[in-house]
Amino acid sequence: MSLKKYFPVFVMPTLIAFLIAFVIPFVLGIFLSFTEFTTILDAQWTGISNYIKAFSNDDFLNALWFTVKFTAVSVVTINLAAFALANILTKGLKGTNLFRTVFFMPNLIGGIVLGYIWQLIINGVLKFFGVTITYDPAYGFWGLVILINWQLIGYMMVIYIAGLQNIPSDLQEAAKVDGANRWQTLRNVTLPLVMPSVTICTFLTLTNSFKLFDQNLALTAGAPSGQTAMLSLDIYNTFYSKVGWEGVGQAKAVIFFVIVAVISFTQLILTRKNEVEH
Amino acid sequence: MKRRIFPTVISYTLLIIFCVVFVAPILIVFYNSFKSRFYISDSPFELPDAETFAGLENYFEGIQKIGFFSAFGWSLLITVLSVIAIVLFTSMTAWYIARSKSRFSSILYYAFIFSMIVPFQMVMFTLTKTANLLSLDNPLGLVFVYLGFGSGLSIFMFTGFIKSIPKEIEEAAMIDGCSPLQTFFKVVFPVLKPTSITVAILNAMWIWNDYLLPYLLIGSEYKTIPIAVQYLKGGYGSIDMGAMMAMLVLAIIPIILFYLFSQKYIIKGVVAGAVKG
């Protein structure tokens, strides 16, 4: 059977779109990070000078540190809350479905809209102290943490629920019969068995928090003076509000990509290692 | 009995507290949208009263300022067309990749997988320039770009599923004289339905809410809902909070309605997408 003859019909449309929307921009992006340019066509090779500029750029280092701190805090808080809620909602209480529906909902609302919703709430609370969210970078930081928790807890919760429901109930009953208390059962029976879900959720919260853009733009837009700009926003600003910095912006983007790729691969290896077979 | 009632009470208390925290922000935005704009930032937590109530004024103002209905139309058109294109073309490509054993298809497969881990900022500038150069900076061009940029996850999910279905049915169809095209659409595509729904939901959620790509590609001429909302912020001036509240409400309502009607599929799709992605 010659499937090959049908290559143009089955593969071409996707492949051409993929080449134009991904492959060409990606390769061009790597190349341009080693050049100085404003319109791509005028690119001049400059070696690694863009990377040196990126790493000696305070805005970039600040954004990197801000993003790392933000991601670390969010991953822990989101997963703890999501796991706790999933645990409660798999106990067969009445109204479980209603609660699940409500908790998951914020995940569907787009980042820009979320940002402005929380800007109103947070500024409303800060008003009692006579300030706004742009007064101190710490406010922006915790504002973003609250926002991302609100958005992702429900999402992670449904993944944990799916994981918890996969555990055969006789295992937990056996632990009970053997005299294990609630905490021991959770730690020694439930947790090892939901490790695949834990890895997935850690990965999802990690990459989602690390790549955050829309919420950052809408909530603080980096204010005060760029101190609450995360990596994505800093890269965007380098491209579009600093004339002559396009090369540096592209170098920052490559660095950003490498970090995300390293996180993804680490997580992949951990997933393979951690999964308990049953 | 006592030991069992107590944890239940704690569970419900926790659930209700969380429920309030999850619903309150939306409710607050909702009732603020009926307050006159000068009272919103000053006292966001107070309900509208006779003095602050503004009726639908904010809605009229916001709709006019950002052209809400046209933004809604563009968002809907772009999302629907992109999702159709993605489901149709990537399922075909995934089937070809899964069934052909050539080296080229496996290279292609890994290229698609690789694209999943690349953050948008990496290609933001070069993609925008390429799209401008090829005159893809219009709504239809954007659909094409979404097909390319969204193909990674979709191909990954379709290929995974196709590998799990037996080849025998397809082979029987071909022996009966079906061409690969007929085999795909008559035999394979119907079987892919659950994965198609998952792929459609994941992509719809992404494209409907996407801000940056449409903003950079078509934002100066066409506004989608996220672009229109961000546009209200304007340059350096202060935001018209009344219009903002009203537009946030209008942006949320379609999502909540859609969610309530297809909740089952959305949650299933999101879980499936997460577990496989």
Coordinates of C-alpha atoms in Angstrom, one line a residue, chain A residues 1-7 9-30 32 37-41 81 84-85 88-89 91 93-114 116-125 127-128 149-151 153-155 158-159 162 182 200 203-204 211 213-214 217-218 220-221 231-233 235-237 239-240 246 249-250 253-258 260-261 264-265, chain B residues 3-4 7-8 10-12 14-16 18-19 21-26 28-29 32 40-45 89-97 99-100 102 104 108 111-112 114-131 133-134 136 144-149 151-152 155 174 179-181 184-185 202 205 208-212 215-216 225-227 229-230 233 239 241 244-245 248 251-252 255-256 259-260 263-264 266-267 270-271 273-277:
Chain A
M1 CA 0.0 0.0 0.0
S2 CA 1.5 3.3 -1.0
L3 CA 0.6 5.7 1.7
K4 CA 3.5 7.9 0.4
K5 CA 1.4 9.0 -2.5
Y6 CA -0.9 10.7 0.0
F7 CA 1.7 12.6 1.8
V9 CA -2.9 15.6 1.3
F10 CA -2.3 14.3 4.8
V11 CA 0.8 16.1 5.9
M12 CA 1.4 19.2 3.7
P13 CA -1.2 21.6 5.2
T14 CA 0.0 21.0 8.8
L15 CA 3.7 20.9 7.8
I16 CA 3.6 24.2 5.8
A17 CA 1.8 25.9 8.7
F18 CA 4.3 24.4 11.2
L19 CA 7.3 25.5 9.1
I20 CA 6.0 29.1 8.8
A21 CA 4.7 29.5 12.4
F22 CA 7.3 27.5 14.2
V23 CA 10.4 26.1 12.4
I24 CA 11.5 29.2 10.5
P25 CA 10.9 31.6 13.4
F26 CA 12.7 29.3 15.8
V27 CA 15.8 28.9 13.6
L28 CA 15.8 32.5 12.7
G29 CA 15.4 33.4 16.4
I30 CA 18.5 31.4 17.3
L32 CA 19.3 36.5 15.3
F37 CA 19.2 44.0 13.9
T38 CA 16.1 46.1 13.8
T39 CA 14.2 44.6 10.8
I40 CA 15.8 41.1 10.5
L41 CA 17.1 42.0 7.0
A81 CA -4.3 23.6 48.3
A84 CA -6.1 19.2 50.0
L85 CA -9.3 20.1 48.1
I88 CA -11.8 16.4 50.6
L89 CA -13.8 16.1 47.3
K91 CA -14.6 11.4 50.3
L93 CA -19.5 14.2 50.6
K94 CA -22.7 15.7 49.3
G95 CA -22.3 18.6 46.9
T96 CA -19.0 17.4 45.6
N97 CA -19.9 18.2 42.0
L98 CA -21.0 21.7 42.7
F99 CA -17.8 22.5 44.6
R100 CA -15.7 21.0 41.8
T101 CA -17.5 23.1 39.2
V102 CA -16.9 26.3 41.2
F103 CA -13.2 25.7 41.9
F104 CA -12.4 24.8 38.3
M105 CA -14.1 27.8 36.8
P106 CA -11.4 30.5 37.1
N107 CA -9.1 28.4 35.0
L108 CA -11.3 29.1 31.9
I109 CA -11.0 32.9 32.3
G110 CA -8.3 34.5 30.2
G111 CA -5.2 36.1 31.8
I112 CA -6.0 39.6 30.8
V113 CA -9.5 39.5 32.3
L114 CA -8.1 37.8 35.4
Y116 CA -8.1 43.3 35.9
I117 CA -10.5 41.4 38.2
W118 CA -7.7 41.0 40.8
Q119 CA -6.5 44.6 40.3
L120 CA -9.8 45.8 41.5
I121 CA -9.9 43.5 44.5
I122 CA -6.3 44.0 45.6
N123 CA -6.4 47.8 45.1
G124 CA -9.7 47.7 47.1
V125 CA -8.0 46.0 50.0
K127 CA -7.0 51.3 49.8
F128 CA -7.6 50.7 53.5
N149 CA -3.4 30.4 42.9
W150 CA -7.0 31.4 42.2
Q151 CA -6.5 30.4 38.6
I153 CA -5.9 25.5 42.1
G154 CA -9.0 24.2 40.5
Y155 CA -7.2 22.9 37.4
V158 CA -9.2 18.0 39.0
I159 CA -6.0 16.2 38.0
A162 CA -8.5 11.8 38.7
R182 CA -5.5 8.9 58.6
I200 CA 2.2 16.3 36.3
F203 CA 5.3 20.4 36.0
L204 CA 2.2 22.2 34.9
K211 CA 5.9 31.6 31.5
F213 CA 2.6 37.0 30.7
D214 CA -1.0 38.2 30.3
L217 CA 0.7 42.7 32.0
A218 CA -2.8 43.3 33.2
T220 CA 0.9 45.4 37.3
A221 CA 2.5 45.8 33.9
L231 CA 10.8 37.2 32.3
S232 CA 8.1 37.1 29.5
L233 CA 7.2 40.7 30.1
I235 CA 11.6 40.1 27.0
Y236 CA 8.5 41.7 25.4
N237 CA 9.6 45.2 26.7
F239 CA 11.8 44.0 21.9
Y240 CA 9.0 46.6 21.7
E246 CA 16.1 43.7 19.5
G249 CA 15.7 40.7 23.4
Q250 CA 16.2 37.7 21.2
A253 CA 14.3 34.8 24.6
V254 CA 16.9 32.1 23.9
I255 CA 18.0 32.0 27.5
F256 CA 14.3 31.8 28.5
F257 CA 13.7 28.9 26.1
V258 CA 16.8 27.0 27.5
V260 CA 12.1 26.1 30.1
A261 CA 13.5 23.2 28.2
S264 CA 10.7 20.2 31.0
F265 CA 13.4 17.5 30.6
Chain B
R3 CA -15.2 10.8 65.1
R4 CA -16.9 10.8 61.7
P7 CA -14.0 15.8 60.0
T8 CA -17.1 16.3 57.9
I10 CA -14.2 20.7 59.0
S11 CA -14.3 19.6 55.4
Y12 CA -17.5 21.6 54.7
L14 CA -13.0 24.5 54.3
L15 CA -15.0 24.0 51.2
I16 CA -17.3 26.8 51.9
F18 CA -12.8 28.3 49.4
C19 CA -16.1 28.6 47.6
V21 CA -12.9 33.1 47.9
F22 CA -13.5 31.7 44.4
V23 CA -16.8 33.3 43.7
A24 CA -16.4 36.6 45.5
P25 CA -14.0 38.3 43.0
I26 CA -16.5 37.7 40.2
I28 CA -17.6 42.0 43.2
V29 CA -16.8 42.8 39.6
N32 CA -19.4 47.1 40.6
I40 CA -15.7 51.9 41.9
S41 CA -12.1 52.6 42.8
D42 CA -13.1 54.5 45.9
S43 CA -15.2 51.8 47.5
P44 CA -15.1 48.6 45.5
F45 CA -16.6 46.4 48.2
F89 CA -5.4 18.7 9.7
T90 CA -3.5 17.5 12.7
S91 CA -5.5 14.3 13.0
M92 CA -4.8 13.6 9.3
T93 CA -1.1 14.3 9.8
A94 CA -1.0 12.2 13.0
W95 CA -2.5 9.3 11.3
Y96 CA 0.0 9.5 8.5
I97 CA 2.8 9.7 11.0
R99 CA 1.0 4.5 10.1
S100 CA 3.9 5.3 7.8
S102 CA 9.5 6.1 7.2
F104 CA 11.1 11.2 7.8
L108 CA 8.6 15.0 11.9
A111 CA 9.9 18.1 15.7
F112 CA 6.2 18.5 16.6
F114 CA 9.8 19.6 20.5
S115 CA 7.7 22.6 19.6
M116 CA 5.5 21.9 22.6
I117 CA 8.3 23.0 25.1
V118 CA 9.2 26.1 23.2
P119 CA 7.8 29.2 24.9
F120 CA 6.1 31.8 22.7
Q121 CA 8.6 34.6 23.5
M122 CA 11.2 32.5 21.7
V123 CA 9.5 33.0 18.4
M124 CA 7.5 36.1 19.2
F125 CA 9.5 38.6 17.2
T126 CA 10.5 36.4 14.3
L127 CA 7.0 34.9 13.9
T128 CA 5.5 38.4 13.8
K129 CA 8.0 39.5 11.1
T130 CA 7.6 36.3 9.1
A131 CA 3.8 36.6 9.2
L133 CA 6.2 39.3 5.2
L134 CA 3.9 36.6 4.0
L136 CA -0.6 36.5 7.2
F144 CA -3.1 29.4 9.7
V145 CA -0.5 30.5 12.3
Y146 CA -2.6 28.9 15.0
L147 CA -2.6 25.7 13.0
G148 CA 1.2 25.7 12.9
F149 CA 1.9 26.8 16.4
S151 CA 0.0 21.5 16.0
G152 CA 2.6 20.1 18.5
I155 CA -0.4 15.8 16.9
M174 CA -8.4 -0.7 2.2
S179 CA -8.4 4.9 -0.7
P180 CA -6.4 6.1 2.3
L181 CA -8.5 9.3 2.3
F184 CA -9.4 8.0 7.2
F185 CA -12.7 9.8 7.0
L202 CA -7.7 22.5 24.8
M205 CA -9.4 27.5 25.6
W208 CA -10.1 32.2 22.9
N209 CA -8.1 33.7 25.7
D210 CA -4.8 34.3 23.8
Y211 CA -3.7 37.9 23.9
L212 CA -0.2 38.4 22.6
Y215 CA -2.3 41.5 19.4
L216 CA 1.0 41.4 17.5
I225 CA -11.9 40.2 23.4
P226 CA -8.6 40.1 25.3
I227 CA -7.2 42.8 23.1
V229 CA -10.2 44.7 27.3
Q230 CA -6.5 45.6 27.4
K233 CA -6.3 50.7 29.7
I239 CA -8.7 53.5 33.3
M241 CA -13.3 51.7 35.7
M244 CA -13.8 48.1 32.5
M245 CA -16.1 46.4 35.0
L248 CA -15.0 42.1 32.3
A251 CA -16.0 38.8 28.7
I252 CA -16.8 36.3 31.5
I255 CA -17.2 31.5 29.1
I256 CA -19.3 30.6 32.1
Y259 CA -18.6 26.0 30.8
L260 CA -21.9 25.2 32.4
Q263 CA -18.5 21.1 31.9
K264 CA -18.2 17.3 31.7
I266 CA -14.1 20.3 29.5
I267 CA -12.9 18.7 32.7
V270 CA -8.3 19.1 30.5
V271 CA -7.4 16.1 32.6
G273 CA -4.5 16.8 28.0
A274 CA -2.6 17.2 31.2
V275 CA -1.9 13.5 31.8
K276 CA -0.7 13.0 28.3
G277 CA 1.1 16.3 27.8

